[in-house]
mmCIF file of C-alpha atoms in Angstrom:
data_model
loop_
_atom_site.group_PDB
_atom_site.id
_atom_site.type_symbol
_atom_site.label_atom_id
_atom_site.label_comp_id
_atom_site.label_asym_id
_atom_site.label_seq_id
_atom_site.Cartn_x
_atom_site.Cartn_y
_atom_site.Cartn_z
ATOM 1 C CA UNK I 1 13.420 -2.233 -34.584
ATOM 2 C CA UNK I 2 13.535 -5.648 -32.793
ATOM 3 C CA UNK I 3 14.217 -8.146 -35.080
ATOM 4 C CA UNK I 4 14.889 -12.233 -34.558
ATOM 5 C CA UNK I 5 15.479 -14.360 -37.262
ATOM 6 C CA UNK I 6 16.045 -18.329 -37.022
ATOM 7 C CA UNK I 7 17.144 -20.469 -39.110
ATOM 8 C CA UNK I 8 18.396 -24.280 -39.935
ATOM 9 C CA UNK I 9 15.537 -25.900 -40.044
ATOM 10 C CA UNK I 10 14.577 -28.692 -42.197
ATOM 11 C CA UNK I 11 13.650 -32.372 -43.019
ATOM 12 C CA UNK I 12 15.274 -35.097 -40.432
ATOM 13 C CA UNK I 13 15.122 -38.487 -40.478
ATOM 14 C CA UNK I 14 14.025 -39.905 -36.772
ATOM 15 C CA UNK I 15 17.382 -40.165 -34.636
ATOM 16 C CA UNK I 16 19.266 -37.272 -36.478
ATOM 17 C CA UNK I 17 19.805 -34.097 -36.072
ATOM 18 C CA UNK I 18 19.705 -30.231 -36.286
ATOM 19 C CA UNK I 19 21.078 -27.207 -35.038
ATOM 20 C CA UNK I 20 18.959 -24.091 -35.305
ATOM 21 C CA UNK I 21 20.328 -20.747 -34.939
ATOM 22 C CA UNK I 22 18.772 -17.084 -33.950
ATOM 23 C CA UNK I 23 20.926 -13.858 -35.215
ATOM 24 C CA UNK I 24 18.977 -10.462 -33.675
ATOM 25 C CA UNK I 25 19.367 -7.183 -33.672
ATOM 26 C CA UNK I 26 17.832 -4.017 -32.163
ATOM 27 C CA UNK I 27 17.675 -4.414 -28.288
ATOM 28 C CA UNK I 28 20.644 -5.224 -26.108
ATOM 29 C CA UNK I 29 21.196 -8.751 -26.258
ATOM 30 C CA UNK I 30 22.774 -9.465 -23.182
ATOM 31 C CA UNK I 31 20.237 -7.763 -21.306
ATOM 32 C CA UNK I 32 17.466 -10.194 -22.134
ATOM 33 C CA UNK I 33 16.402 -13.927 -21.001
ATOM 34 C CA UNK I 34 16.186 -15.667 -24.599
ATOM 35 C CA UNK I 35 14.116 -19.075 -25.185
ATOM 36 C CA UNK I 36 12.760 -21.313 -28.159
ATOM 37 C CA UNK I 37 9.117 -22.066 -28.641
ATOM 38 C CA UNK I 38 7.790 -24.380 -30.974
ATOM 39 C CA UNK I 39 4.014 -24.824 -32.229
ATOM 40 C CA UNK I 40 2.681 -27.750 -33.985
ATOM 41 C CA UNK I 41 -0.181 -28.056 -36.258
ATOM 42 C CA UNK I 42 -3.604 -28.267 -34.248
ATOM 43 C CA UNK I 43 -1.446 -27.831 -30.826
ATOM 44 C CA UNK I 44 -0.979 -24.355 -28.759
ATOM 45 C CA UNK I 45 2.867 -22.196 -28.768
ATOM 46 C CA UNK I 46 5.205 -24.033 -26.123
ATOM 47 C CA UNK I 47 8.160 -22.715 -24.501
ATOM 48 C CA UNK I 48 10.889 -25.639 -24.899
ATOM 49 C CA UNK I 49 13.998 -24.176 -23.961
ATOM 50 C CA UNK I 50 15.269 -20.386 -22.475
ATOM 51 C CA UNK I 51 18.092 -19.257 -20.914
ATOM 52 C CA UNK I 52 18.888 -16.538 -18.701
ATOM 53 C CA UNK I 53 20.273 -13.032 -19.520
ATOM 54 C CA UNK I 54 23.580 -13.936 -17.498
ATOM 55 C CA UNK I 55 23.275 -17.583 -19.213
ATOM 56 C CA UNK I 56 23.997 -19.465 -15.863
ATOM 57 C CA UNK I 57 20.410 -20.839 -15.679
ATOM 58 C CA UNK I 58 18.297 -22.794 -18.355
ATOM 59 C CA UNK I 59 15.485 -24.740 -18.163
ATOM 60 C CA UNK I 60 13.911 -27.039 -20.265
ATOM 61 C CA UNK I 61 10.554 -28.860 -21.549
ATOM 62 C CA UNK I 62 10.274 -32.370 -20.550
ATOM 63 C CA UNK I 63 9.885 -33.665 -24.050
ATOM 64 C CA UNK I 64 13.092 -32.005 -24.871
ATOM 65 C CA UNK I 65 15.540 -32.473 -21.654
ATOM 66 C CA UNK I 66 18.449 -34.594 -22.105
ATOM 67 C CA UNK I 67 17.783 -33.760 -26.009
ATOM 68 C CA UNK I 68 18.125 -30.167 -26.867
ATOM 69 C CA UNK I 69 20.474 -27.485 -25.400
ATOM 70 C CA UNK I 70 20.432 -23.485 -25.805
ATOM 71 C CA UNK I 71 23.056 -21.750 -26.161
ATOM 72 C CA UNK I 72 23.931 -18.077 -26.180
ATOM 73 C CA UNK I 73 26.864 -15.970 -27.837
ATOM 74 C CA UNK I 74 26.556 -12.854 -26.601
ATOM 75 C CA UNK I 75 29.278 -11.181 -28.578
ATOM 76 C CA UNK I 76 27.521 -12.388 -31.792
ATOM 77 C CA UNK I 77 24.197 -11.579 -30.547
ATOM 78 C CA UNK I 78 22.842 -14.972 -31.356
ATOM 79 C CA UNK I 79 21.366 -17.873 -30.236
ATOM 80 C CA UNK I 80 21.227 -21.339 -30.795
ATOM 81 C CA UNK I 81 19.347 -24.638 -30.271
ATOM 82 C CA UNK I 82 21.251 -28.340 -30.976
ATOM 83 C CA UNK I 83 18.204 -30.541 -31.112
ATOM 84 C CA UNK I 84 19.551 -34.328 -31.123
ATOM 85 C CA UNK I 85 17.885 -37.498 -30.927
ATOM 86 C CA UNK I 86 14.832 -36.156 -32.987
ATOM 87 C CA UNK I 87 11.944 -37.507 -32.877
ATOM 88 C CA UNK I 88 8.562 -37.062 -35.269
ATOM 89 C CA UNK I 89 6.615 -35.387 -32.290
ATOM 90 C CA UNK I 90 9.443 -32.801 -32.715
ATOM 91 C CA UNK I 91 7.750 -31.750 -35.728
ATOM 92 C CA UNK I 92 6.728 -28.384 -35.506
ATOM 93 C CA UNK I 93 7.456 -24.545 -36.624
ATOM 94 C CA UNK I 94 10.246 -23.331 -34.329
ATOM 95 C CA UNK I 95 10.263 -20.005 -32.964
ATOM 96 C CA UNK I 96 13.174 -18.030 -31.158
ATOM 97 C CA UNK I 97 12.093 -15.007 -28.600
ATOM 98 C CA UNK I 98 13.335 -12.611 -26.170
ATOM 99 C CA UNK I 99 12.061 -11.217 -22.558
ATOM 100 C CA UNK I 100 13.966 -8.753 -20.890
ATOM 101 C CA UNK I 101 15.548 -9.180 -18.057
ATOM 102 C CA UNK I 102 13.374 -6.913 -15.588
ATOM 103 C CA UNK I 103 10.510 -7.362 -17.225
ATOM 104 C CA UNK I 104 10.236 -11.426 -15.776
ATOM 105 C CA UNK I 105 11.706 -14.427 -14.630
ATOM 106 C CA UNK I 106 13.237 -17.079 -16.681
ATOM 107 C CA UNK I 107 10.640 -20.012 -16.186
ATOM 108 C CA UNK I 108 7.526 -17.483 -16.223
ATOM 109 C CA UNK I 109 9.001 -15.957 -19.332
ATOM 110 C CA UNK I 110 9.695 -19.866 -20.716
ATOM 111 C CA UNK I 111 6.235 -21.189 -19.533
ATOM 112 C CA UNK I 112 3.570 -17.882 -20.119
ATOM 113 C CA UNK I 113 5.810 -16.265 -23.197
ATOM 114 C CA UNK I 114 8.058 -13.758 -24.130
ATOM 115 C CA UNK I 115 8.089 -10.171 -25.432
ATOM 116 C CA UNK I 116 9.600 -10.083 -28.548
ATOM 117 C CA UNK I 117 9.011 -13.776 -30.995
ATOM 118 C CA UNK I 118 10.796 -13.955 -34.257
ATOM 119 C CA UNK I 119 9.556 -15.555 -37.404
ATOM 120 C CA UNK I 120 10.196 -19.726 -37.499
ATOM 121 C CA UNK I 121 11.652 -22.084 -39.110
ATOM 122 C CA UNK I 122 10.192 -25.435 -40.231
ATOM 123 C CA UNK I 123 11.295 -28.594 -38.263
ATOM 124 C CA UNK I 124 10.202 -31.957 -40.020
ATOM 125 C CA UNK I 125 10.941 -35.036 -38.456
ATOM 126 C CA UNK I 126 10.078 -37.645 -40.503
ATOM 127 C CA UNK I 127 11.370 -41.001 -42.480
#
């Protein structure tokens, strides 16, 4: 079975922040674009941050660039997601997913979704 799990997530004050982390297991990692979604209360799933299967390319939300990077460890099968400079608008439940490689393209994979989504982790910016 496919399985994704994140984790770190938590309460932040505004400025800090938080590394979240994605261990899988049942499909070959390194075959597979991987990305972070996030989905806030009253507001549709968005696709923040992916990286390809080779990890040379990422790409990035524009509320997040210059903010948050992903990260891949291929010999660990895991992924990661250092989110600094938070801000409360980052409040939302994160989710980690997976696309394989031939199945799509990085940004249509980011921007339209993913195959395989994991269960998230809470994300609470707030003072």
């Amino acid at each position: 079975d496919v399985q994704l799990q994140a984790s770190g997530g938590g309460l932040v004050q505004p400025g800090g922040s938080l590394r979240l982390s994605c261990a899988t297991s049942g499909f070959t990692f390194d075959g597979y674009t991987i990305g972070w979604f996030r989905q806030a209360p009253a507001k549709v799933r968005e696709g923040i941050a992916c990286i390809s299967s080779s990890g040379d390319s990422t790409f990035y939300a524009s509320s997040v660039k210059g903010r948050f990077t992903i990260s891949r460890d291929d010999a660990k099968n895991t992924m990661y997601l250092q989110m600094n400079s938070l801000r409360p608008e980052d409040t939302a439940v994160y989710y980690c997913a997976a696309l394989h490689s031939e199945a799509g393209d990085m940004y249509t994979g980011c921007v339209y979704g993913m195959q395989y989504y994991g269960k998230g982790t809470q994300v609470t910016v707030s003072s």
